[in-house]
């Protein structure tokens, strides 16, 4: 089992920044991705970014490219999402997730096996 604990959500004005954290515990895997998804009111869950735990390669959705940065602390089994230049349309519940045993980028919701509880990010205009 993998458990994910997210933190860092909150309310911020447009143009501001937030940093989300996701700490993973439990069983480890030889190859996997950790990713962030988000779900805005009335919309389906959307892929945001993922990182390969072993290689560190990153994959971003176009709408956040240049504004969001994913990083990891391997020793702490923690992934971070630095969000800059936030826009009102970034408002959503953000979820951390793990896709196990992948050798290619995991960008689909159904490719992820474990999910955190979500943390609310609200950007006011």
PDB file of C-alpha atoms in Angstrom:
ATOM      1  CA  UNK A   1       0.000   0.000   0.000  1.00  0.00           C
ATOM      2  CA  UNK A   2       1.015   3.567  -0.674  1.00  0.00           C
ATOM      3  CA  UNK A   3      -0.292   6.428   1.397  1.00  0.00           C
ATOM      4  CA  UNK A   4      -0.164  10.019   0.239  1.00  0.00           C
ATOM      5  CA  UNK A   5      -0.538  13.059   2.440  1.00  0.00           C
ATOM      6  CA  UNK A   6      -0.974  16.424   0.767  1.00  0.00           C
ATOM      7  CA  UNK A   7      -0.633  19.897   2.178  1.00  0.00           C
ATOM      8  CA  UNK A   8      -0.104  23.489   1.143  1.00  0.00           C
ATOM      9  CA  UNK A   9      -3.405  24.481  -0.390  1.00  0.00           C
ATOM     10  CA  UNK A  10      -5.063  27.746   0.411  1.00  0.00           C
ATOM     11  CA  UNK A  11      -6.380  31.044  -0.840  1.00  0.00           C
ATOM     12  CA  UNK A  12      -4.187  33.309  -2.910  1.00  0.00           C
ATOM     13  CA  UNK A  13      -4.695  36.320  -5.137  1.00  0.00           C
ATOM     14  CA  UNK A  14      -4.158  36.101  -8.861  1.00  0.00           C
ATOM     15  CA  UNK A  15      -0.488  36.445  -9.652  1.00  0.00           C
ATOM     16  CA  UNK A  16       0.526  34.939  -6.351  1.00  0.00           C
ATOM     17  CA  UNK A  17       2.206  31.675  -5.489  1.00  0.00           C
ATOM     18  CA  UNK A  18       1.592  28.517  -3.528  1.00  0.00           C
ATOM     19  CA  UNK A  19       3.664  25.444  -2.859  1.00  0.00           C
ATOM     20  CA  UNK A  20       1.989  22.080  -2.489  1.00  0.00           C
ATOM     21  CA  UNK A  21       3.614  19.089  -0.848  1.00  0.00           C
ATOM     22  CA  UNK A  22       2.852  15.400  -1.083  1.00  0.00           C
ATOM     23  CA  UNK A  23       4.540  12.940   1.232  1.00  0.00           C
ATOM     24  CA  UNK A  24       4.420   9.282   0.269  1.00  0.00           C
ATOM     25  CA  UNK A  25       4.792   6.348   2.609  1.00  0.00           C
ATOM     26  CA  UNK A  26       4.425   2.595   2.451  1.00  0.00           C
ATOM     27  CA  UNK A  27       5.539   0.235  -0.254  1.00  0.00           C
ATOM     28  CA  UNK A  28       8.104   1.442  -2.745  1.00  0.00           C
ATOM     29  CA  UNK A  29       8.441   0.401  -6.365  1.00  0.00           C
ATOM     30  CA  UNK A  30      11.314   0.058  -8.776  1.00  0.00           C
ATOM     31  CA  UNK A  31       9.828   2.464 -11.277  1.00  0.00           C
ATOM     32  CA  UNK A  32       6.917   4.801 -10.850  1.00  0.00           C
ATOM     33  CA  UNK A  33       5.643   8.290 -11.453  1.00  0.00           C
ATOM     34  CA  UNK A  34       4.291  10.768  -8.997  1.00  0.00           C
ATOM     35  CA  UNK A  35       1.881  13.250 -10.427  1.00  0.00           C
ATOM     36  CA  UNK A  36      -0.504  16.055  -9.714  1.00  0.00           C
ATOM     37  CA  UNK A  37      -4.045  16.260 -10.994  1.00  0.00           C
ATOM     38  CA  UNK A  38      -6.664  18.878 -10.381  1.00  0.00           C
ATOM     39  CA  UNK A  39     -10.412  19.076 -10.540  1.00  0.00           C
ATOM     40  CA  UNK A  40     -12.223  22.360 -10.875  1.00  0.00           C
ATOM     41  CA  UNK A  41     -15.918  22.739 -10.089  1.00  0.00           C
ATOM     42  CA  UNK A  42     -18.023  21.248 -12.851  1.00  0.00           C
ATOM     43  CA  UNK A  43     -15.035  19.807 -14.695  1.00  0.00           C
ATOM     44  CA  UNK A  44     -13.380  16.424 -14.979  1.00  0.00           C
ATOM     45  CA  UNK A  45     -10.137  15.660 -13.264  1.00  0.00           C
ATOM     46  CA  UNK A  46      -7.235  17.050 -15.268  1.00  0.00           C
ATOM     47  CA  UNK A  47      -3.617  16.025 -15.494  1.00  0.00           C
ATOM     48  CA  UNK A  48      -1.243  18.759 -14.392  1.00  0.00           C
ATOM     49  CA  UNK A  49       2.273  17.364 -14.147  1.00  0.00           C
ATOM     50  CA  UNK A  50       4.186  14.191 -13.380  1.00  0.00           C
ATOM     51  CA  UNK A  51       7.722  13.317 -12.455  1.00  0.00           C
ATOM     52  CA  UNK A  52       9.666  10.102 -12.848  1.00  0.00           C
ATOM     53  CA  UNK A  53      10.924   9.126  -9.441  1.00  0.00           C
ATOM     54  CA  UNK A  54      14.012   7.358 -10.700  1.00  0.00           C
ATOM     55  CA  UNK A  55      15.056   9.634 -13.555  1.00  0.00           C
ATOM     56  CA  UNK A  56      13.489  12.936 -12.598  1.00  0.00           C
ATOM     57  CA  UNK A  57      11.970  13.603 -16.012  1.00  0.00           C
ATOM     58  CA  UNK A  58       8.987  15.912 -15.885  1.00  0.00           C
ATOM     59  CA  UNK A  59       5.865  16.252 -18.005  1.00  0.00           C
ATOM     60  CA  UNK A  60       3.584  19.273 -17.852  1.00  0.00           C
ATOM     61  CA  UNK A  61       0.226  20.103 -19.290  1.00  0.00           C
ATOM     62  CA  UNK A  62       0.395  23.152 -21.538  1.00  0.00           C
ATOM     63  CA  UNK A  63      -1.771  25.373 -19.381  1.00  0.00           C
ATOM     64  CA  UNK A  64       0.729  25.369 -16.514  1.00  0.00           C
ATOM     65  CA  UNK A  65       3.973  25.153 -18.427  1.00  0.00           C
ATOM     66  CA  UNK A  66       6.300  27.939 -17.373  1.00  0.00           C
ATOM     67  CA  UNK A  67       4.293  28.702 -14.244  1.00  0.00           C
ATOM     68  CA  UNK A  68       4.290  25.451 -12.267  1.00  0.00           C
ATOM     69  CA  UNK A  69       7.330  23.436 -11.308  1.00  0.00           C
ATOM     70  CA  UNK A  70       7.378  19.919  -9.927  1.00  0.00           C
ATOM     71  CA  UNK A  71      10.283  18.693  -7.868  1.00  0.00           C
ATOM     72  CA  UNK A  72      11.089  15.854  -5.537  1.00  0.00           C
ATOM     73  CA  UNK A  73      13.049  15.053  -2.442  1.00  0.00           C
ATOM     74  CA  UNK A  74      13.976  11.421  -2.797  1.00  0.00           C
ATOM     75  CA  UNK A  75      15.184  11.027   0.777  1.00  0.00           C
ATOM     76  CA  UNK A  76      11.843  12.246   2.093  1.00  0.00           C
ATOM     77  CA  UNK A  77       9.686  10.516  -0.519  1.00  0.00           C
ATOM     78  CA  UNK A  78       8.084  13.868  -1.087  1.00  0.00           C
ATOM     79  CA  UNK A  79       7.025  15.659  -4.228  1.00  0.00           C
ATOM     80  CA  UNK A  80       6.408  19.394  -4.439  1.00  0.00           C
ATOM     81  CA  UNK A  81       4.414  21.554  -6.774  1.00  0.00           C
ATOM     82  CA  UNK A  82       5.527  25.159  -6.893  1.00  0.00           C
ATOM     83  CA  UNK A  83       2.771  27.238  -8.443  1.00  0.00           C
ATOM     84  CA  UNK A  84       3.607  30.755  -9.584  1.00  0.00           C
ATOM     85  CA  UNK A  85       1.649  33.388 -11.482  1.00  0.00           C
ATOM     86  CA  UNK A  86      -1.575  31.788 -10.389  1.00  0.00           C
ATOM     87  CA  UNK A  87      -4.736  32.497 -12.319  1.00  0.00           C
ATOM     88  CA  UNK A  88      -8.359  32.237 -11.357  1.00  0.00           C
ATOM     89  CA  UNK A  89      -8.713  29.245 -13.655  1.00  0.00           C
ATOM     90  CA  UNK A  90      -6.170  27.382 -11.537  1.00  0.00           C
ATOM     91  CA  UNK A  91      -8.766  27.148  -8.796  1.00  0.00           C
ATOM     92  CA  UNK A  92      -9.356  23.462  -8.132  1.00  0.00           C
ATOM     93  CA  UNK A  93      -8.842  20.616  -5.755  1.00  0.00           C
ATOM     94  CA  UNK A  94      -5.330  19.358  -6.360  1.00  0.00           C
ATOM     95  CA  UNK A  95      -4.571  15.668  -5.956  1.00  0.00           C
ATOM     96  CA  UNK A  96      -1.272  13.897  -5.628  1.00  0.00           C
ATOM     97  CA  UNK A  97      -1.117  10.433  -7.162  1.00  0.00           C
ATOM     98  CA  UNK A  98       1.251   7.539  -7.837  1.00  0.00           C
ATOM     99  CA  UNK A  99       1.445   5.405 -10.964  1.00  0.00           C
ATOM    100  CA  UNK A 100       3.316   2.198 -10.234  1.00  0.00           C
ATOM    101  CA  UNK A 101       5.636   0.166 -12.433  1.00  0.00           C
ATOM    102  CA  UNK A 102       5.709   2.582 -15.340  1.00  0.00           C
ATOM    103  CA  UNK A 103       8.586   3.003 -17.742  1.00  0.00           C
ATOM    104  CA  UNK A 104       6.894   5.744 -19.725  1.00  0.00           C
ATOM    105  CA  UNK A 105       5.193   8.975 -18.645  1.00  0.00           C
ATOM    106  CA  UNK A 106       1.895   8.380 -16.913  1.00  0.00           C
ATOM    107  CA  UNK A 107      -0.589  11.115 -17.784  1.00  0.00           C
ATOM    108  CA  UNK A 108      -3.942   9.357 -17.622  1.00  0.00           C
ATOM    109  CA  UNK A 109      -6.054   9.287 -14.522  1.00  0.00           C
ATOM    110  CA  UNK A 110      -6.622   5.547 -14.863  1.00  0.00           C
ATOM    111  CA  UNK A 111      -2.880   4.914 -14.927  1.00  0.00           C
ATOM    112  CA  UNK A 112      -2.545   6.059 -11.345  1.00  0.00           C
ATOM    113  CA  UNK A 113      -3.027   3.564  -8.551  1.00  0.00           C
ATOM    114  CA  UNK A 114      -2.939   5.649  -5.400  1.00  0.00           C
ATOM    115  CA  UNK A 115      -4.394   9.038  -4.602  1.00  0.00           C
ATOM    116  CA  UNK A 116      -4.156  11.572  -1.866  1.00  0.00           C
ATOM    117  CA  UNK A 117      -7.126  13.231  -0.247  1.00  0.00           C
ATOM    118  CA  UNK A 118      -6.770  16.435  -2.231  1.00  0.00           C
ATOM    119  CA  UNK A 119      -6.043  19.981  -1.178  1.00  0.00           C
ATOM    120  CA  UNK A 120      -8.062  23.016  -2.171  1.00  0.00           C
ATOM    121  CA  UNK A 121      -6.410  25.818  -4.099  1.00  0.00           C
ATOM    122  CA  UNK A 122      -8.462  28.945  -4.567  1.00  0.00           C
ATOM    123  CA  UNK A 123      -7.207  31.853  -6.642  1.00  0.00           C
ATOM    124  CA  UNK A 124      -9.140  35.078  -6.308  1.00  0.00           C
ATOM    125  CA  UNK A 125      -9.311  37.586  -9.124  1.00  0.00           C
TER     126      UNK A 125
END
